[in-house]
mmCIF file of N, CA, C and O in Angstrom:
data_model
loop_
_atom_site.group_PDB
_atom_site.id
_atom_site.type_symbol
_atom_site.label_atom_id
_atom_site.label_comp_id
_atom_site.label_asym_id
_atom_site.label_seq_id
_atom_site.Cartn_x
_atom_site.Cartn_y
_atom_site.Cartn_z
ATOM 1 N N MET A 210 0.849 -1.161 0.000
ATOM 2 C CA MET A 210 0.000 0.000 0.000
ATOM 3 C C MET A 210 0.902 1.234 0.000
ATOM 4 O O MET A 210 1.855 1.311 0.766
ATOM 5 N N SER A 211 0.575 2.174 -0.855
ATOM 6 C CA SER A 211 1.397 3.371 -0.975
ATOM 7 C C SER A 211 1.132 4.326 0.188
ATOM 8 O O SER A 211 0.155 4.185 0.927
ATOM 9 N N THR A 212 2.004 5.289 0.343
ATOM 10 C CA THR A 212 1.814 6.270 1.414
ATOM 11 C C THR A 212 0.593 7.144 1.145
ATOM 12 O O THR A 212 -0.079 7.571 2.081
ATOM 13 N N PHE A 213 0.308 7.377 -0.141
ATOM 14 C CA PHE A 213 -0.884 8.150 -0.494
ATOM 15 C C PHE A 213 -2.153 7.409 -0.073
ATOM 16 O O PHE A 213 -3.086 7.993 0.483
ATOM 17 N N ALA A 214 -2.169 6.097 -0.300
ATOM 18 C CA ALA A 214 -3.325 5.287 0.089
ATOM 19 C C ALA A 214 -3.456 5.222 1.609
ATOM 20 O O ALA A 214 -4.570 5.271 2.145
ATOM 21 N N LYS A 215 -2.346 5.127 2.300
ATOM 22 C CA LYS A 215 -2.386 5.117 3.766
ATOM 23 C C LYS A 215 -2.924 6.431 4.308
ATOM 24 O O LYS A 215 -3.714 6.450 5.253
ATOM 25 N N GLY A 216 -2.508 7.540 3.710
ATOM 26 C CA GLY A 216 -3.004 8.846 4.136
ATOM 27 C C GLY A 216 -4.501 8.987 3.894
ATOM 28 O O GLY A 216 -5.234 9.530 4.738
ATOM 29 N N LEU A 217 -4.971 8.495 2.758
ATOM 30 C CA LEU A 217 -6.408 8.551 2.470
ATOM 31 C C LEU A 217 -7.201 7.667 3.422
ATOM 32 O O LEU A 217 -8.309 8.025 3.837
ATOM 33 N N LEU A 218 -6.634 6.522 3.790
ATOM 34 C CA LEU A 218 -7.309 5.647 4.739
ATOM 35 C C LEU A 218 -7.430 6.314 6.104
ATOM 36 O O LEU A 218 -8.487 6.256 6.742
ATOM 37 N N ILE A 219 -6.377 6.967 6.538
ATOM 38 C CA ILE A 219 -6.409 7.673 7.829
ATOM 39 C C ILE A 219 -7.429 8.808 7.791
ATOM 40 O O ILE A 219 -8.202 9.003 8.732
ATOM 41 N N LEU A 220 -7.455 9.560 6.690
ATOM 42 C CA LEU A 220 -8.429 10.649 6.570
ATOM 43 C C LEU A 220 -9.859 10.120 6.544
ATOM 44 O O LEU A 220 -10.761 10.733 7.132
ATOM 45 N N ALA A 221 -10.077 8.992 5.898
ATOM 46 C CA ALA A 221 -11.417 8.404 5.857
ATOM 47 C C ALA A 221 -11.855 7.951 7.242
ATOM 48 O O ALA A 221 -13.007 8.173 7.648
ATOM 49 N N ILE A 222 -10.960 7.343 7.986
ATOM 50 C CA ILE A 222 -11.297 6.890 9.336
ATOM 51 C C ILE A 222 -11.568 8.078 10.252
ATOM 52 O O ILE A 222 -12.538 8.077 11.027
ATOM 53 N N LEU A 223 -10.737 9.108 10.151
ATOM 54 C CA LEU A 223 -10.938 10.290 10.996
ATOM 55 C C LEU A 223 -12.241 11.015 10.682
ATOM 56 O O LEU A 223 -12.968 11.431 11.591
ATOM 57 N N SER A 224 -12.556 11.158 9.409
ATOM 58 C CA SER A 224 -13.800 11.852 9.062
ATOM 59 C C SER A 224 -15.014 10.995 9.406
ATOM 60 O O SER A 224 -16.064 11.516 9.778
ATOM 61 N N GLY A 225 -14.889 9.672 9.323
ATOM 62 C CA GLY A 225 -15.979 8.798 9.752
ATOM 63 C C GLY A 225 -16.217 8.884 11.251
ATOM 64 O O GLY A 225 -17.363 8.930 11.711
ATOM 65 N N ALA A 226 -15.140 8.915 12.016
ATOM 66 C CA ALA A 226 -15.278 9.059 13.469
ATOM 67 C C ALA A 226 -15.841 10.428 13.831
ATOM 68 O O ALA A 226 -16.652 10.557 14.756
ATOM 69 N N LEU A 227 -15.428 11.444 13.101
ATOM 70 C CA LEU A 227 -15.940 12.786 13.361
ATOM 71 C C LEU A 227 -17.427 12.875 13.060
ATOM 72 O O LEU A 227 -18.171 13.543 13.786
ATOM 73 N N SER A 228 -17.883 12.183 12.030
ATOM 74 C CA SER A 228 -19.307 12.215 11.696
ATOM 75 C C SER A 228 -20.134 11.514 12.769
ATOM 76 O O SER A 228 -21.287 11.864 12.987
ATOM 77 N N LEU A 229 -19.538 10.513 13.430
ATOM 78 C CA LEU A 229 -20.249 9.842 14.514
ATOM 79 C C LEU A 229 -20.258 10.660 15.799
ATOM 80 O O LEU A 229 -21.199 10.571 16.590
ATOM 81 N N LEU A 230 -19.218 11.460 16.009
ATOM 82 C CA LEU A 230 -19.099 12.202 17.257
ATOM 83 C C LEU A 230 -19.815 13.549 17.243
ATOM 84 O O LEU A 230 -20.166 14.071 18.300
ATOM 85 N N LEU A 231 -20.018 14.130 16.059
ATOM 86 C CA LEU A 231 -20.674 15.436 15.989
ATOM 87 C C LEU A 231 -22.173 15.315 16.271
ATOM 88 O O LEU A 231 -22.805 14.361 15.829
ATOM 89 N N PRO A 232 -22.733 16.285 16.986
ATOM 90 C CA PRO A 232 -24.185 16.266 17.174
ATOM 91 C C PRO A 232 -24.899 16.638 15.870
ATOM 92 O O PRO A 232 -24.300 17.177 14.943
ATOM 93 N N GLU A 233 -26.178 16.329 15.809
ATOM 94 C CA GLU A 233 -26.962 16.647 14.617
ATOM 95 C C GLU A 233 -27.079 18.164 14.481
ATOM 96 O O GLU A 233 -27.632 18.843 15.340
ATOM 97 N N SER A 234 -26.522 18.679 13.416
ATOM 98 C CA SER A 234 -26.606 20.116 13.142
ATOM 99 C C SER A 234 -26.575 20.298 11.632
ATOM 100 O O SER A 234 -26.670 19.353 10.867
ATOM 101 N N SER A 235 -26.438 21.522 11.220
ATOM 102 C CA SER A 235 -26.448 21.791 9.785
ATOM 103 C C SER A 235 -25.175 21.311 9.097
ATOM 104 O O SER A 235 -25.165 21.085 7.898
ATOM 105 N N PHE A 236 -24.093 21.131 9.855
ATOM 106 C CA PHE A 236 -22.824 20.711 9.270
ATOM 107 C C PHE A 236 -22.535 19.228 9.511
ATOM 108 O O PHE A 236 -21.416 18.780 9.312
ATOM 109 N N SER A 237 -23.519 18.453 9.926
ATOM 110 C CA SER A 237 -23.256 17.056 10.245
ATOM 111 C C SER A 237 -23.060 16.195 8.998
ATOM 112 O O SER A 237 -22.529 15.102 9.084
ATOM 113 N N SER A 238 -23.504 16.670 7.845
ATOM 114 C CA SER A 238 -23.332 15.867 6.627
ATOM 115 C C SER A 238 -21.966 16.080 5.976
ATOM 116 O O SER A 238 -21.558 15.271 5.144
ATOM 117 N N LEU A 239 -21.254 17.123 6.338
ATOM 118 C CA LEU A 239 -19.930 17.374 5.750
ATOM 119 C C LEU A 239 -18.920 16.264 6.032
ATOM 120 O O LEU A 239 -18.232 15.824 5.105
ATOM 121 N N PRO A 240 -18.796 15.771 7.274
ATOM 122 C CA PRO A 240 -17.845 14.664 7.491
ATOM 123 C C PRO A 240 -18.256 13.387 6.767
ATOM 124 O O PRO A 240 -17.389 12.615 6.345
ATOM 125 N N GLN A 241 -19.547 13.155 6.577
ATOM 126 C CA GLN A 241 -19.985 11.968 5.849
ATOM 127 C C GLN A 241 -19.630 12.076 4.376
ATOM 128 O O GLN A 241 -19.200 11.096 3.760
ATOM 129 N N ILE A 242 -19.780 13.248 3.814
ATOM 130 C CA ILE A 242 -19.391 13.475 2.424
ATOM 131 C C ILE A 242 -17.880 13.317 2.271
ATOM 132 O O ILE A 242 -17.398 12.694 1.324
ATOM 133 N N ALA A 243 -17.127 13.866 3.231
ATOM 134 C CA ALA A 243 -15.668 13.741 3.194
ATOM 135 C C ALA A 243 -15.248 12.283 3.339
ATOM 136 O O ALA A 243 -14.328 11.820 2.653
ATOM 137 N N CYS A 244 -15.924 11.541 4.200
ATOM 138 C CA CYS A 244 -15.602 10.127 4.394
ATOM 139 C C CYS A 244 -15.854 9.339 3.114
ATOM 140 O O CYS A 244 -15.030 8.506 2.718
ATOM 141 N N GLY A 245 -16.955 9.597 2.453
ATOM 142 C CA GLY A 245 -17.246 8.921 1.192
ATOM 143 C C GLY A 245 -16.242 9.266 0.113
ATOM 144 O O GLY A 245 -15.808 8.397 -0.654
ATOM 145 N N THR A 246 -15.847 10.528 0.065
ATOM 146 C CA THR A 246 -14.859 10.964 -0.926
ATOM 147 C C THR A 246 -13.504 10.316 -0.667
ATOM 148 O O THR A 246 -12.863 9.805 -1.597
ATOM 149 N N PHE A 247 -13.073 10.319 0.591
ATOM 150 C CA PHE A 247 -11.774 9.727 0.920
ATOM 151 C C PHE A 247 -11.782 8.214 0.713
ATOM 152 O O PHE A 247 -10.779 7.647 0.283
ATOM 153 N N CYS A 248 -12.906 7.562 0.990
ATOM 154 C CA CYS A 248 -12.991 6.115 0.745
ATOM 155 C C CYS A 248 -12.914 5.811 -0.746
ATOM 156 O O CYS A 248 -12.241 4.859 -1.155
ATOM 157 N N GLY A 249 -13.583 6.605 -1.553
ATOM 158 C CA GLY A 249 -13.515 6.415 -2.993
ATOM 159 C C GLY A 249 -12.120 6.631 -3.538
ATOM 160 O O GLY A 249 -11.632 5.855 -4.376
ATOM 161 N N LEU A 250 -11.462 7.671 -3.062
ATOM 162 C CA LEU A 250 -10.089 7.935 -3.496
ATOM 163 C C LEU A 250 -9.128 6.864 -2.998
ATOM 164 O O LEU A 250 -8.144 6.518 -3.673
ATOM 165 N N PHE A 251 -9.396 6.321 -1.805
ATOM 166 C CA PHE A 251 -8.575 5.241 -1.267
ATOM 167 C C PHE A 251 -8.664 4.002 -2.155
ATOM 168 O O PHE A 251 -7.642 3.393 -2.499
ATOM 169 N N VAL A 252 -9.872 3.645 -2.556
ATOM 170 C CA VAL A 252 -10.048 2.490 -3.437
ATOM 171 C C VAL A 252 -9.375 2.747 -4.783
ATOM 172 O O VAL A 252 -8.723 1.865 -5.347
ATOM 173 N N LEU A 253 -9.510 3.960 -5.301
ATOM 174 C CA LEU A 253 -8.861 4.311 -6.560
ATOM 175 C C LEU A 253 -7.342 4.217 -6.442
ATOM 176 O O LEU A 253 -6.667 3.716 -7.343
ATOM 177 N N ALA A 254 -6.786 4.678 -5.322
ATOM 178 C CA ALA A 254 -5.336 4.596 -5.115
ATOM 179 C C ALA A 254 -4.886 3.147 -5.017
ATOM 180 O O ALA A 254 -3.805 2.798 -5.499
ATOM 181 N N LEU A 255 -5.705 2.291 -4.414
ATOM 182 C CA LEU A 255 -5.347 0.873 -4.353
ATOM 183 C C LEU A 255 -5.359 0.233 -5.731
ATOM 184 O O LEU A 255 -4.480 -0.562 -6.067
ATOM 185 N N VAL A 256 -6.354 0.583 -6.538
ATOM 186 C CA VAL A 256 -6.445 0.011 -7.886
ATOM 187 C C VAL A 256 -5.289 0.482 -8.743
ATOM 188 O O VAL A 256 -4.661 -0.318 -9.455
ATOM 189 N N ILE A 257 -4.980 1.755 -8.689
ATOM 190 C CA ILE A 257 -3.881 2.292 -9.496
ATOM 191 C C ILE A 257 -2.546 1.717 -9.021
ATOM 192 O O ILE A 257 -1.693 1.357 -9.826
ATOM 193 N N GLY A 258 -2.363 1.592 -7.731
ATOM 194 C CA GLY A 258 -1.130 1.033 -7.197
ATOM 195 C C GLY A 258 -0.954 -0.428 -7.558
ATOM 196 O O GLY A 258 0.160 -0.923 -7.713
ATOM 197 N N ARG A 259 -2.044 -1.136 -7.713
ATOM 198 C CA ARG A 259 -1.990 -2.549 -8.065
ATOM 199 C C ARG A 259 -1.707 -2.738 -9.547
ATOM 200 O O ARG A 259 -1.025 -3.658 -9.948
ATOM 201 N N ARG A 260 -2.239 -1.852 -10.368
ATOM 202 C CA ARG A 260 -2.130 -2.003 -11.806
ATOM 203 C C ARG A 260 -0.756 -1.590 -12.334
ATOM 204 O O ARG A 260 -0.258 -2.161 -13.283
ATOM 205 N N ILE A 261 -0.168 -0.568 -11.742
ATOM 206 C CA ILE A 261 1.114 -0.074 -12.232
ATOM 207 C C ILE A 261 2.217 -0.682 -11.374
ATOM 208 O O ILE A 261 2.470 -0.247 -10.265
ATOM 209 N N LYS A 262 2.830 -1.730 -11.864
ATOM 210 C CA LYS A 262 3.914 -2.377 -11.142
ATOM 211 C C LYS A 262 5.135 -2.440 -12.049
ATOM 212 O O LYS A 262 5.016 -2.577 -13.256
ATOM 213 N N PHE A 263 6.276 -2.343 -11.456
ATOM 214 C CA PHE A 263 7.508 -2.415 -12.210
ATOM 215 C C PHE A 263 8.073 -3.830 -12.079
ATOM 216 O O PHE A 263 8.284 -4.332 -10.987
ATOM 217 N N ASP A 264 8.269 -4.475 -13.201
ATOM 218 C CA ASP A 264 8.816 -5.823 -13.226
ATOM 219 C C ASP A 264 10.289 -5.734 -13.621
ATOM 220 O O ASP A 264 10.605 -5.502 -14.788
ATOM 221 N N PRO A 265 11.202 -5.907 -12.683
ATOM 222 C CA PRO A 265 12.612 -5.769 -13.027
ATOM 223 C C PRO A 265 13.153 -6.924 -13.864
ATOM 224 O O PRO A 265 14.189 -6.804 -14.485
ATOM 225 N N VAL A 266 12.451 -8.039 -13.916
ATOM 226 C CA VAL A 266 12.904 -9.187 -14.703
ATOM 227 C C VAL A 266 12.306 -9.071 -16.102
ATOM 228 O O VAL A 266 11.107 -9.187 -16.283
ATOM 229 N N LEU A 267 13.164 -8.799 -17.061
ATOM 230 C CA LEU A 267 12.706 -8.692 -18.445
ATOM 231 C C LEU A 267 12.848 -10.046 -19.117
ATOM 232 O O LEU A 267 13.935 -10.625 -19.143
ATOM 233 N N ARG A 268 11.777 -10.532 -19.666
ATOM 234 C CA ARG A 268 11.813 -11.865 -20.279
ATOM 235 C C ARG A 268 11.859 -11.771 -21.761
ATOM 236 O O ARG A 268 11.384 -11.014 -22.433
#
Protein backbone atom coordinates (compact mmCIF):
# COMPACT_ATOMS: atom_id res chain seq x y z
CA MET A 1 0.00 0.00 0.00
CA SER A 2 1.40 3.37 -0.98
CA THR A 3 1.81 6.27 1.41
CA PHE A 4 -0.88 8.15 -0.49
CA ALA A 5 -3.32 5.29 0.09
CA LYS A 6 -2.39 5.12 3.77
CA GLY A 7 -3.00 8.85 4.14
CA LEU A 8 -6.41 8.55 2.47
CA LEU A 9 -7.31 5.65 4.74
CA ILE A 10 -6.41 7.67 7.83
CA LEU A 11 -8.43 10.65 6.57
CA ALA A 12 -11.42 8.40 5.86
CA ILE A 13 -11.30 6.89 9.34
CA LEU A 14 -10.94 10.29 11.00
CA SER A 15 -13.80 11.85 9.06
CA GLY A 16 -15.98 8.80 9.75
CA ALA A 17 -15.28 9.06 13.47
CA LEU A 18 -15.94 12.79 13.36
CA SER A 19 -19.31 12.22 11.70
CA LEU A 20 -20.25 9.84 14.51
CA LEU A 21 -19.10 12.20 17.26
CA LEU A 22 -20.67 15.44 15.99
CA PRO A 23 -24.18 16.27 17.17
CA GLU A 24 -26.96 16.65 14.62
CA SER A 25 -26.61 20.12 13.14
CA SER A 26 -26.45 21.79 9.78
CA PHE A 27 -22.82 20.71 9.27
CA SER A 28 -23.26 17.06 10.25
CA SER A 29 -23.33 15.87 6.63
CA LEU A 30 -19.93 17.37 5.75
CA PRO A 31 -17.84 14.66 7.49
CA GLN A 32 -19.99 11.97 5.85
CA ILE A 33 -19.39 13.47 2.42
CA ALA A 34 -15.67 13.74 3.19
CA CYS A 35 -15.60 10.13 4.39
CA GLY A 36 -17.25 8.92 1.19
CA THR A 37 -14.86 10.96 -0.93
CA PHE A 38 -11.77 9.73 0.92
CA CYS A 39 -12.99 6.12 0.75
CA GLY A 40 -13.52 6.41 -2.99
CA LEU A 41 -10.09 7.93 -3.50
CA PHE A 42 -8.57 5.24 -1.27
CA VAL A 43 -10.05 2.49 -3.44
CA LEU A 44 -8.86 4.31 -6.56
CA ALA A 45 -5.34 4.60 -5.12
CA LEU A 46 -5.35 0.87 -4.35
CA VAL A 47 -6.44 0.01 -7.89
CA ILE A 48 -3.88 2.29 -9.50
CA GLY A 49 -1.13 1.03 -7.20
CA ARG A 50 -1.99 -2.55 -8.06
CA ARG A 51 -2.13 -2.00 -11.81
CA ILE A 52 1.11 -0.07 -12.23
CA LYS A 53 3.91 -2.38 -11.14
CA PHE A 54 7.51 -2.42 -12.21
CA ASP A 55 8.82 -5.82 -13.23
CA PRO A 56 12.61 -5.77 -13.03
CA VAL A 57 12.90 -9.19 -14.70
CA LEU A 58 12.71 -8.69 -18.44
CA ARG A 59 11.81 -11.86 -20.28
